[in-house]
């Protein structure tokens, strides 16, 4: 792991741990509060009435697992520093709790196993709260989104309706909400007597993009929020095809048996919503349409939209 203590005068510190090959290294770098455009400054005083989990109360750290490879939510900027919507919200949450933010970089396929095995208490990302995932973890939700197809602009005319997905070659992030959506949509194709979707699994977002750009697949499934952000960076080369599928809440994954962590995250996220910090972060990343008014704890598929 690389431990990077990203210290600034307003928030104390962000500790960033990133896996490297061979051996452990530790380094430090100054992390200016200006990175967050004053958002954290507006929220610099912690709220004494917010509940804390046992881990936060004992260590003084809000420790989260994150893939750090999913823009605009969590990624490394050009200087190798943590950035993104989730990083900014988690930083604001840690500040409100009077804690340091400790980010442990974790590959996506290891996120849920790490939570269920007790190697982490909080996986902070925009995970879709699906019935399958709710069998093993709970969620504290703070966004809403569906699944869309991202495709090159010269192919989008092929995808005018849901039926046009049948027989298409589609890339997905292994184990993601797009992965589950591909299976469900492909089953619908089969039931209708149409060719199934040809699904290709990839471990990282950059591999998916390369597969689309090289023509190995026709497009990829992703959350609406991330897709809109990415398409906006391509200058028209990539577009979102018509249709949004399986709209569900997005949120943070936590253990099934940890009500204190659930209460802490729900309360601190609601605090950020109520004081305006949440809206400022979402607006910065053009994610206003994905906003919700209330942070919720979801522990059962019965709580999901029908």
mmCIF file of C-alpha atoms in Angstrom:
data_model
loop_
_atom_site.group_PDB
_atom_site.id
_atom_site.type_symbol
_atom_site.label_atom_id
_atom_site.label_comp_id
_atom_site.label_asym_id
_atom_site.label_seq_id
_atom_site.Cartn_x
_atom_site.Cartn_y
_atom_site.Cartn_z
ATOM 1 C CA UNK A 1 0.000 0.000 0.000
ATOM 2 C CA UNK A 2 0.977 3.638 -0.438
ATOM 3 C CA UNK A 3 -0.199 5.743 2.496
ATOM 4 C CA UNK A 4 -0.512 9.384 1.487
ATOM 5 C CA UNK A 5 -1.427 11.846 4.230
ATOM 6 C CA UNK A 6 -3.175 14.615 2.306
ATOM 7 C CA UNK A 7 -3.193 17.381 4.902
ATOM 8 C CA UNK A 8 -4.860 20.787 4.692
ATOM 9 C CA UNK A 9 -5.538 23.508 7.210
ATOM 10 C CA UNK A 10 -9.288 23.083 7.056
ATOM 11 C CA UNK A 11 -9.936 19.372 7.222
ATOM 12 C CA UNK A 12 -7.031 17.798 9.081
ATOM 13 C CA UNK A 13 -6.055 14.980 6.746
ATOM 14 C CA UNK A 14 -7.071 12.508 4.101
ATOM 15 C CA UNK A 15 -5.137 9.253 4.263
ATOM 16 C CA UNK A 16 -4.949 7.536 0.886
ATOM 17 C CA UNK A 17 -3.843 3.906 0.693
ATOM 18 C CA UNK A 18 -3.134 2.476 -2.729
ATOM 19 C CA UNK A 19 -1.837 -1.029 -3.554
ATOM 20 C CA UNK A 20 1.542 -1.239 -5.284
ATOM 21 C CA UNK A 21 3.689 -4.163 -6.347
ATOM 22 C CA UNK A 22 6.408 -5.612 -4.211
ATOM 23 C CA UNK A 23 6.565 -3.659 -0.975
ATOM 24 C CA UNK A 24 4.958 -1.039 1.189
ATOM 25 C CA UNK A 25 5.814 2.599 0.765
ATOM 26 C CA UNK A 26 4.649 5.720 2.532
ATOM 27 C CA UNK A 27 4.827 9.294 1.334
ATOM 28 C CA UNK A 28 3.192 12.599 2.149
ATOM 29 C CA UNK A 29 1.931 15.488 0.072
ATOM 30 C CA UNK A 30 0.115 18.704 0.853
ATOM 31 C CA UNK A 31 -3.497 18.714 -0.293
ATOM 32 C CA UNK A 32 -4.895 22.204 -0.738
ATOM 33 C CA UNK A 33 -8.422 22.956 0.409
ATOM 34 C CA UNK A 34 -8.838 24.824 -2.862
ATOM 35 C CA UNK A 35 -9.177 21.445 -4.612
ATOM 36 C CA UNK A 36 -12.707 21.288 -3.318
ATOM 37 C CA UNK A 37 -13.573 24.804 -4.421
ATOM 38 C CA UNK A 38 -14.448 26.028 -0.956
ATOM 39 C CA UNK A 39 -17.093 23.351 -0.419
ATOM 40 C CA UNK A 40 -15.314 21.892 2.589
ATOM 41 C CA UNK A 41 -14.560 25.341 3.969
ATOM 42 C CA UNK A 42 -18.264 26.069 4.170
ATOM 43 C CA UNK A 43 -18.665 22.921 6.231
ATOM 44 C CA UNK A 44 -15.486 23.144 8.295
ATOM 45 C CA UNK A 45 -17.058 22.914 11.758
ATOM 46 C CA UNK A 46 -18.121 19.437 12.717
ATOM 47 C CA UNK A 47 -21.567 18.757 14.077
ATOM 48 C CA UNK A 48 -21.423 17.613 17.713
ATOM 49 C CA UNK A 49 -24.818 15.927 17.557
ATOM 50 C CA UNK A 50 -23.951 13.470 14.762
ATOM 51 C CA UNK A 51 -23.675 9.835 15.922
ATOM 52 C CA UNK A 52 -20.390 8.008 15.333
ATOM 53 C CA UNK A 53 -19.757 4.343 14.677
ATOM 54 C CA UNK A 54 -17.483 2.470 17.066
ATOM 55 C CA UNK A 55 -14.665 2.553 14.482
ATOM 56 C CA UNK A 56 -14.846 6.319 13.974
ATOM 57 C CA UNK A 57 -15.161 7.003 17.704
ATOM 58 C CA UNK A 58 -12.150 4.786 18.475
ATOM 59 C CA UNK A 59 -9.771 5.658 15.625
ATOM 60 C CA UNK A 60 -10.783 9.196 14.715
ATOM 61 C CA UNK A 61 -10.865 8.064 11.076
ATOM 62 C CA UNK A 62 -13.669 7.521 8.571
ATOM 63 C CA UNK A 63 -12.191 4.561 6.698
ATOM 64 C CA UNK A 64 -13.697 3.725 3.309
ATOM 65 C CA UNK A 65 -13.031 1.256 0.508
ATOM 66 C CA UNK A 66 -13.050 2.739 -2.997
ATOM 67 C CA UNK A 67 -12.021 1.604 -6.469
ATOM 68 C CA UNK A 68 -10.623 5.049 -7.375
ATOM 69 C CA UNK A 69 -11.145 4.322 -11.078
ATOM 70 C CA UNK A 70 -14.725 5.411 -11.734
ATOM 71 C CA UNK A 71 -14.975 9.032 -12.870
ATOM 72 C CA UNK A 72 -16.660 11.302 -11.984
ATOM 73 C CA UNK A 73 -17.279 9.583 -8.660
ATOM 74 C CA UNK A 74 -13.850 8.429 -7.530
ATOM 75 C CA UNK A 75 -10.602 8.687 -9.455
ATOM 76 C CA UNK A 76 -7.033 9.988 -9.268
ATOM 77 C CA UNK A 77 -6.423 13.403 -10.786
ATOM 78 C CA UNK A 78 -3.414 14.289 -12.932
ATOM 79 C CA UNK A 79 -1.299 14.684 -9.797
ATOM 80 C CA UNK A 80 -2.314 11.294 -8.434
ATOM 81 C CA UNK A 81 -4.588 12.751 -5.761
ATOM 82 C CA UNK A 82 -8.049 11.379 -4.905
ATOM 83 C CA UNK A 83 -10.817 13.323 -6.629
ATOM 84 C CA UNK A 84 -14.458 13.036 -7.598
ATOM 85 C CA UNK A 85 -17.976 13.402 -6.295
ATOM 86 C CA UNK A 86 -17.708 10.534 -3.801
ATOM 87 C CA UNK A 87 -14.334 11.718 -2.527
ATOM 88 C CA UNK A 88 -15.675 15.213 -1.917
ATOM 89 C CA UNK A 89 -18.803 13.968 -0.161
ATOM 90 C CA UNK A 90 -16.776 11.535 1.962
ATOM 91 C CA UNK A 91 -14.352 14.326 2.860
ATOM 92 C CA UNK A 92 -17.233 16.567 3.895
ATOM 93 C CA UNK A 93 -18.729 13.704 5.910
ATOM 94 C CA UNK A 94 -15.439 13.053 7.709
ATOM 95 C CA UNK A 95 -15.136 16.765 8.456
ATOM 96 C CA UNK A 96 -18.650 16.887 9.884
ATOM 97 C CA UNK A 97 -17.775 13.904 12.090
ATOM 98 C CA UNK A 98 -14.530 15.500 13.256
ATOM 99 C CA UNK A 99 -12.531 12.672 11.680
ATOM 100 C CA UNK A 100 -9.838 12.069 9.074
ATOM 101 C CA UNK A 101 -10.830 10.386 5.814
ATOM 102 C CA UNK A 102 -8.910 7.145 5.193
ATOM 103 C CA UNK A 103 -9.305 5.828 1.619
ATOM 104 C CA UNK A 104 -8.269 2.233 0.930
ATOM 105 C CA UNK A 105 -8.073 1.533 -2.802
ATOM 106 C CA UNK A 106 -9.848 -1.764 -3.483
ATOM 107 C CA UNK A 107 -10.513 -3.438 -6.875
ATOM 108 C CA UNK A 108 -14.205 -3.565 -7.714
ATOM 109 C CA UNK A 109 -14.519 -7.398 -7.626
ATOM 110 C CA UNK A 110 -13.109 -7.350 -4.068
ATOM 111 C CA UNK A 111 -15.400 -4.632 -2.689
ATOM 112 C CA UNK A 112 -18.386 -6.704 -1.566
ATOM 113 C CA UNK A 113 -16.307 -9.708 -0.419
ATOM 114 C CA UNK A 114 -14.230 -7.298 1.693
ATOM 115 C CA UNK A 115 -17.356 -5.954 3.386
ATOM 116 C CA UNK A 116 -18.866 -9.384 4.041
ATOM 117 C CA UNK A 117 -15.534 -10.751 5.334
ATOM 118 C CA UNK A 118 -15.103 -7.855 7.751
ATOM 119 C CA UNK A 119 -12.069 -6.341 6.022
ATOM 120 C CA UNK A 120 -13.937 -3.051 5.703
ATOM 121 C CA UNK A 121 -17.033 -1.396 7.140
ATOM 122 C CA UNK A 122 -17.806 1.166 4.434
ATOM 123 C CA UNK A 123 -17.545 0.852 0.636
ATOM 124 C CA UNK A 124 -18.198 4.411 -0.508
ATOM 125 C CA UNK A 125 -19.221 4.589 -4.126
ATOM 126 C CA UNK A 126 -22.367 4.916 -6.192
ATOM 127 C CA UNK A 127 -23.357 1.261 -5.969
ATOM 128 C CA UNK A 128 -26.784 0.403 -7.321
ATOM 129 C CA UNK A 129 -28.917 -1.123 -4.574
ATOM 130 C CA UNK A 130 -30.040 -4.311 -6.318
ATOM 131 C CA UNK A 131 -32.007 -7.226 -4.824
ATOM 132 C CA UNK A 132 -28.993 -9.495 -5.400
ATOM 133 C CA UNK A 133 -26.598 -7.233 -3.491
ATOM 134 C CA UNK A 134 -29.078 -6.695 -0.670
ATOM 135 C CA UNK A 135 -28.749 -10.374 0.170
ATOM 136 C CA UNK A 136 -25.199 -9.722 1.434
ATOM 137 C CA UNK A 137 -24.928 -5.987 2.277
ATOM 138 C CA UNK A 138 -27.074 -3.011 3.223
ATOM 139 C CA UNK A 139 -26.955 0.398 1.545
ATOM 140 C CA UNK A 140 -27.122 4.001 2.639
ATOM 141 C CA UNK A 141 -28.472 5.692 -0.491
ATOM 142 C CA UNK A 142 -27.847 9.253 -1.620
ATOM 143 C CA UNK A 143 -28.413 9.273 -5.415
ATOM 144 C CA UNK A 144 -30.781 7.768 -7.986
ATOM 145 C CA UNK A 145 -30.029 6.404 -11.445
ATOM 146 C CA UNK A 146 -30.870 3.786 -14.065
ATOM 147 C CA UNK A 147 -28.846 1.894 -16.681
ATOM 148 C CA UNK A 148 -28.170 3.181 -20.203
ATOM 149 C CA UNK A 149 -26.199 2.082 -23.249
ATOM 150 C CA UNK A 150 -23.209 4.213 -24.237
ATOM 151 C CA UNK A 151 -22.243 3.756 -27.875
ATOM 152 C CA UNK A 152 -20.195 5.509 -30.582
ATOM 153 C CA UNK A 153 -22.138 8.277 -32.307
ATOM 154 C CA UNK A 154 -22.011 6.453 -35.641
ATOM 155 C CA UNK A 155 -23.774 3.406 -34.128
ATOM 156 C CA UNK A 156 -26.492 5.070 -32.063
ATOM 157 C CA UNK A 157 -29.056 4.943 -34.893
ATOM 158 C CA UNK A 158 -29.118 1.154 -34.438
ATOM 159 C CA UNK A 159 -30.498 1.496 -30.904
ATOM 160 C CA UNK A 160 -33.890 3.172 -31.095
ATOM 161 C CA UNK A 161 -35.674 0.890 -28.619
ATOM 162 C CA UNK A 162 -35.132 -1.886 -26.091
ATOM 163 C CA UNK A 163 -35.628 -4.540 -28.799
ATOM 164 C CA UNK A 164 -32.631 -3.182 -30.701
ATOM 165 C CA UNK A 165 -30.364 -4.312 -27.861
ATOM 166 C CA UNK A 166 -31.041 -7.940 -28.788
ATOM 167 C CA UNK A 167 -28.011 -9.445 -30.518
ATOM 168 C CA UNK A 168 -25.778 -6.474 -29.693
ATOM 169 C CA UNK A 169 -22.248 -6.909 -28.348
ATOM 170 C CA UNK A 170 -22.135 -5.066 -25.029
ATOM 171 C CA UNK A 171 -19.314 -4.557 -22.525
ATOM 172 C CA UNK A 172 -19.922 -4.385 -18.782
ATOM 173 C CA UNK A 173 -17.897 -3.962 -15.614
ATOM 174 C CA UNK A 174 -17.731 -7.409 -14.013
ATOM 175 C CA UNK A 175 -20.267 -7.589 -11.167
ATOM 176 C CA UNK A 176 -21.645 -4.101 -11.788
ATOM 177 C CA UNK A 177 -25.252 -2.990 -12.119
ATOM 178 C CA UNK A 178 -24.640 -2.944 -15.879
ATOM 179 C CA UNK A 179 -23.671 -6.616 -15.658
ATOM 180 C CA UNK A 180 -26.975 -7.485 -13.961
ATOM 181 C CA UNK A 181 -28.923 -5.311 -16.411
ATOM 182 C CA UNK A 182 -27.342 -7.069 -19.389
ATOM 183 C CA UNK A 183 -28.463 -10.449 -18.043
ATOM 184 C CA UNK A 184 -32.034 -9.267 -17.453
ATOM 185 C CA UNK A 185 -32.334 -7.550 -20.830
ATOM 186 C CA UNK A 186 -30.806 -10.557 -22.575
ATOM 187 C CA UNK A 187 -33.361 -12.833 -20.882
ATOM 188 C CA UNK A 188 -36.126 -10.579 -22.214
ATOM 189 C CA UNK A 189 -34.661 -10.934 -25.708
ATOM 190 C CA UNK A 190 -34.595 -14.717 -25.412
ATOM 191 C CA UNK A 191 -38.177 -14.810 -24.123
ATOM 192 C CA UNK A 192 -39.264 -12.775 -27.144
ATOM 193 C CA UNK A 193 -37.532 -15.170 -29.546
ATOM 194 C CA UNK A 194 -34.765 -12.694 -30.370
ATOM 195 C CA UNK A 195 -30.971 -13.124 -30.206
ATOM 196 C CA UNK A 196 -29.505 -12.711 -26.737
ATOM 197 C CA UNK A 197 -27.142 -9.870 -25.884
ATOM 198 C CA UNK A 198 -23.477 -10.863 -26.311
ATOM 199 C CA UNK A 199 -22.013 -9.723 -23.001
ATOM 200 C CA UNK A 200 -18.268 -9.155 -22.485
ATOM 201 C CA UNK A 201 -16.909 -8.742 -18.946
ATOM 202 C CA UNK A 202 -14.074 -6.327 -18.127
ATOM 203 C CA UNK A 203 -12.340 -5.612 -14.801
ATOM 204 C CA UNK A 204 -11.897 -1.845 -15.188
ATOM 205 C CA UNK A 205 -13.606 1.087 -16.855
ATOM 206 C CA UNK A 206 -10.602 1.869 -19.038
ATOM 207 C CA UNK A 207 -10.736 -1.662 -20.489
ATOM 208 C CA UNK A 208 -14.403 -1.151 -21.360
ATOM 209 C CA UNK A 209 -13.737 2.142 -23.132
ATOM 210 C CA UNK A 210 -10.911 0.567 -25.136
ATOM 211 C CA UNK A 211 -13.191 -2.293 -26.189
ATOM 212 C CA UNK A 212 -15.825 0.152 -27.445
ATOM 213 C CA UNK A 213 -13.360 2.416 -29.246
ATOM 214 C CA UNK A 214 -11.653 -0.549 -30.914
ATOM 215 C CA UNK A 215 -14.977 -1.888 -32.200
ATOM 216 C CA UNK A 216 -14.822 -5.167 -30.276
ATOM 217 C CA UNK A 217 -18.224 -4.300 -28.791
ATOM 218 C CA UNK A 218 -21.086 -2.062 -29.893
ATOM 219 C CA UNK A 219 -21.285 -0.199 -26.597
ATOM 220 C CA UNK A 220 -21.394 -0.621 -22.840
ATOM 221 C CA UNK A 221 -23.963 -0.490 -20.058
ATOM 222 C CA UNK A 222 -23.412 1.945 -17.198
ATOM 223 C CA UNK A 223 -25.266 3.987 -14.605
ATOM 224 C CA UNK A 224 -26.967 6.998 -16.168
ATOM 225 C CA UNK A 225 -25.010 9.363 -13.934
ATOM 226 C CA UNK A 226 -21.555 8.082 -14.900
ATOM 227 C CA UNK A 227 -22.546 7.692 -18.562
ATOM 228 C CA UNK A 228 -23.705 11.294 -18.902
ATOM 229 C CA UNK A 229 -20.464 12.539 -17.364
ATOM 230 C CA UNK A 230 -18.266 10.387 -19.600
ATOM 231 C CA UNK A 231 -20.135 11.226 -22.806
ATOM 232 C CA UNK A 232 -19.652 14.905 -22.005
ATOM 233 C CA UNK A 233 -15.875 14.425 -22.142
ATOM 234 C CA UNK A 234 -15.831 12.813 -25.610
ATOM 235 C CA UNK A 235 -16.800 15.872 -27.685
ATOM 236 C CA UNK A 236 -19.603 14.002 -29.433
ATOM 237 C CA UNK A 237 -17.692 10.822 -30.230
ATOM 238 C CA UNK A 238 -19.767 8.785 -27.768
ATOM 239 C CA UNK A 239 -23.466 9.199 -26.987
ATOM 240 C CA UNK A 240 -26.147 7.746 -24.730
ATOM 241 C CA UNK A 241 -28.658 5.649 -26.676
ATOM 242 C CA UNK A 242 -32.404 6.174 -26.061
ATOM 243 C CA UNK A 243 -33.899 4.366 -23.094
ATOM 244 C CA UNK A 244 -33.118 4.046 -19.381
ATOM 245 C CA UNK A 245 -33.561 0.683 -17.661
ATOM 246 C CA UNK A 246 -34.089 -0.457 -14.058
ATOM 247 C CA UNK A 247 -33.945 2.894 -12.207
ATOM 248 C CA UNK A 248 -32.802 2.246 -8.626
ATOM 249 C CA UNK A 249 -31.218 4.133 -5.714
ATOM 250 C CA UNK A 250 -27.428 4.405 -5.502
ATOM 251 C CA UNK A 251 -25.391 4.424 -2.349
ATOM 252 C CA UNK A 252 -22.752 3.215 0.080
ATOM 253 C CA UNK A 253 -22.409 -0.486 0.895
ATOM 254 C CA UNK A 254 -22.145 -1.494 4.570
ATOM 255 C CA UNK A 255 -22.371 -4.763 6.542
ATOM 256 C CA UNK A 256 -25.777 -6.241 7.267
ATOM 257 C CA UNK A 257 -25.110 -6.314 11.019
ATOM 258 C CA UNK A 258 -23.787 -2.807 11.721
ATOM 259 C CA UNK A 259 -26.653 -0.448 12.656
ATOM 260 C CA UNK A 260 -24.287 2.144 14.172
ATOM 261 C CA UNK A 261 -22.452 2.629 10.870
ATOM 262 C CA UNK A 262 -25.780 2.777 9.043
ATOM 263 C CA UNK A 263 -27.134 5.437 11.402
ATOM 264 C CA UNK A 264 -23.915 7.474 11.256
ATOM 265 C CA UNK A 265 -23.823 7.561 7.451
ATOM 266 C CA UNK A 266 -27.539 8.280 7.094
ATOM 267 C CA UNK A 267 -27.331 11.149 9.593
ATOM 268 C CA UNK A 268 -24.164 12.712 8.195
ATOM 269 C CA UNK A 269 -25.401 12.510 4.587
ATOM 270 C CA UNK A 270 -28.693 14.094 5.611
ATOM 271 C CA UNK A 271 -26.678 16.789 7.396
ATOM 272 C CA UNK A 272 -24.802 17.532 4.142
ATOM 273 C CA UNK A 273 -28.087 17.615 2.228
ATOM 274 C CA UNK A 274 -29.642 20.002 4.728
ATOM 275 C CA UNK A 275 -26.696 22.423 4.894
ATOM 276 C CA UNK A 276 -26.274 22.687 1.104
ATOM 277 C CA UNK A 277 -22.882 20.952 0.785
ATOM 278 C CA UNK A 278 -24.414 17.962 -1.014
ATOM 279 C CA UNK A 279 -26.067 20.111 -3.693
ATOM 280 C CA UNK A 280 -22.849 22.064 -4.307
ATOM 281 C CA UNK A 281 -20.846 18.891 -4.879
ATOM 282 C CA UNK A 282 -23.467 17.418 -7.218
ATOM 283 C CA UNK A 283 -23.744 20.647 -9.197
ATOM 284 C CA UNK A 284 -19.958 20.752 -9.610
ATOM 285 C CA UNK A 285 -20.117 17.389 -11.400
ATOM 286 C CA UNK A 286 -23.356 18.121 -13.329
ATOM 287 C CA UNK A 287 -25.166 15.465 -11.277
ATOM 288 C CA UNK A 288 -28.062 17.607 -10.069
ATOM 289 C CA UNK A 289 -30.693 15.413 -11.812
ATOM 290 C CA UNK A 290 -29.512 12.439 -9.727
ATOM 291 C CA UNK A 291 -30.097 14.226 -6.401
ATOM 292 C CA UNK A 292 -32.447 12.947 -3.713
ATOM 293 C CA UNK A 293 -33.974 14.827 -0.788
ATOM 294 C CA UNK A 294 -33.421 12.154 1.846
ATOM 295 C CA UNK A 295 -30.639 9.710 2.680
ATOM 296 C CA UNK A 296 -32.089 6.263 3.369
ATOM 297 C CA UNK A 297 -30.889 2.980 4.827
ATOM 298 C CA UNK A 298 -31.997 0.086 2.610
ATOM 299 C CA UNK A 299 -31.715 -3.434 3.993
ATOM 300 C CA UNK A 300 -34.327 -5.319 1.974
ATOM 301 C CA UNK A 301 -35.435 -5.612 -1.634
ATOM 302 C CA UNK A 302 -38.924 -4.751 -0.384
ATOM 303 C CA UNK A 303 -37.715 -1.151 0.069
ATOM 304 C CA UNK A 304 -36.726 -0.766 -3.596
ATOM 305 C CA UNK A 305 -38.971 0.994 -6.138
ATOM 306 C CA UNK A 306 -41.374 -1.414 -7.794
#
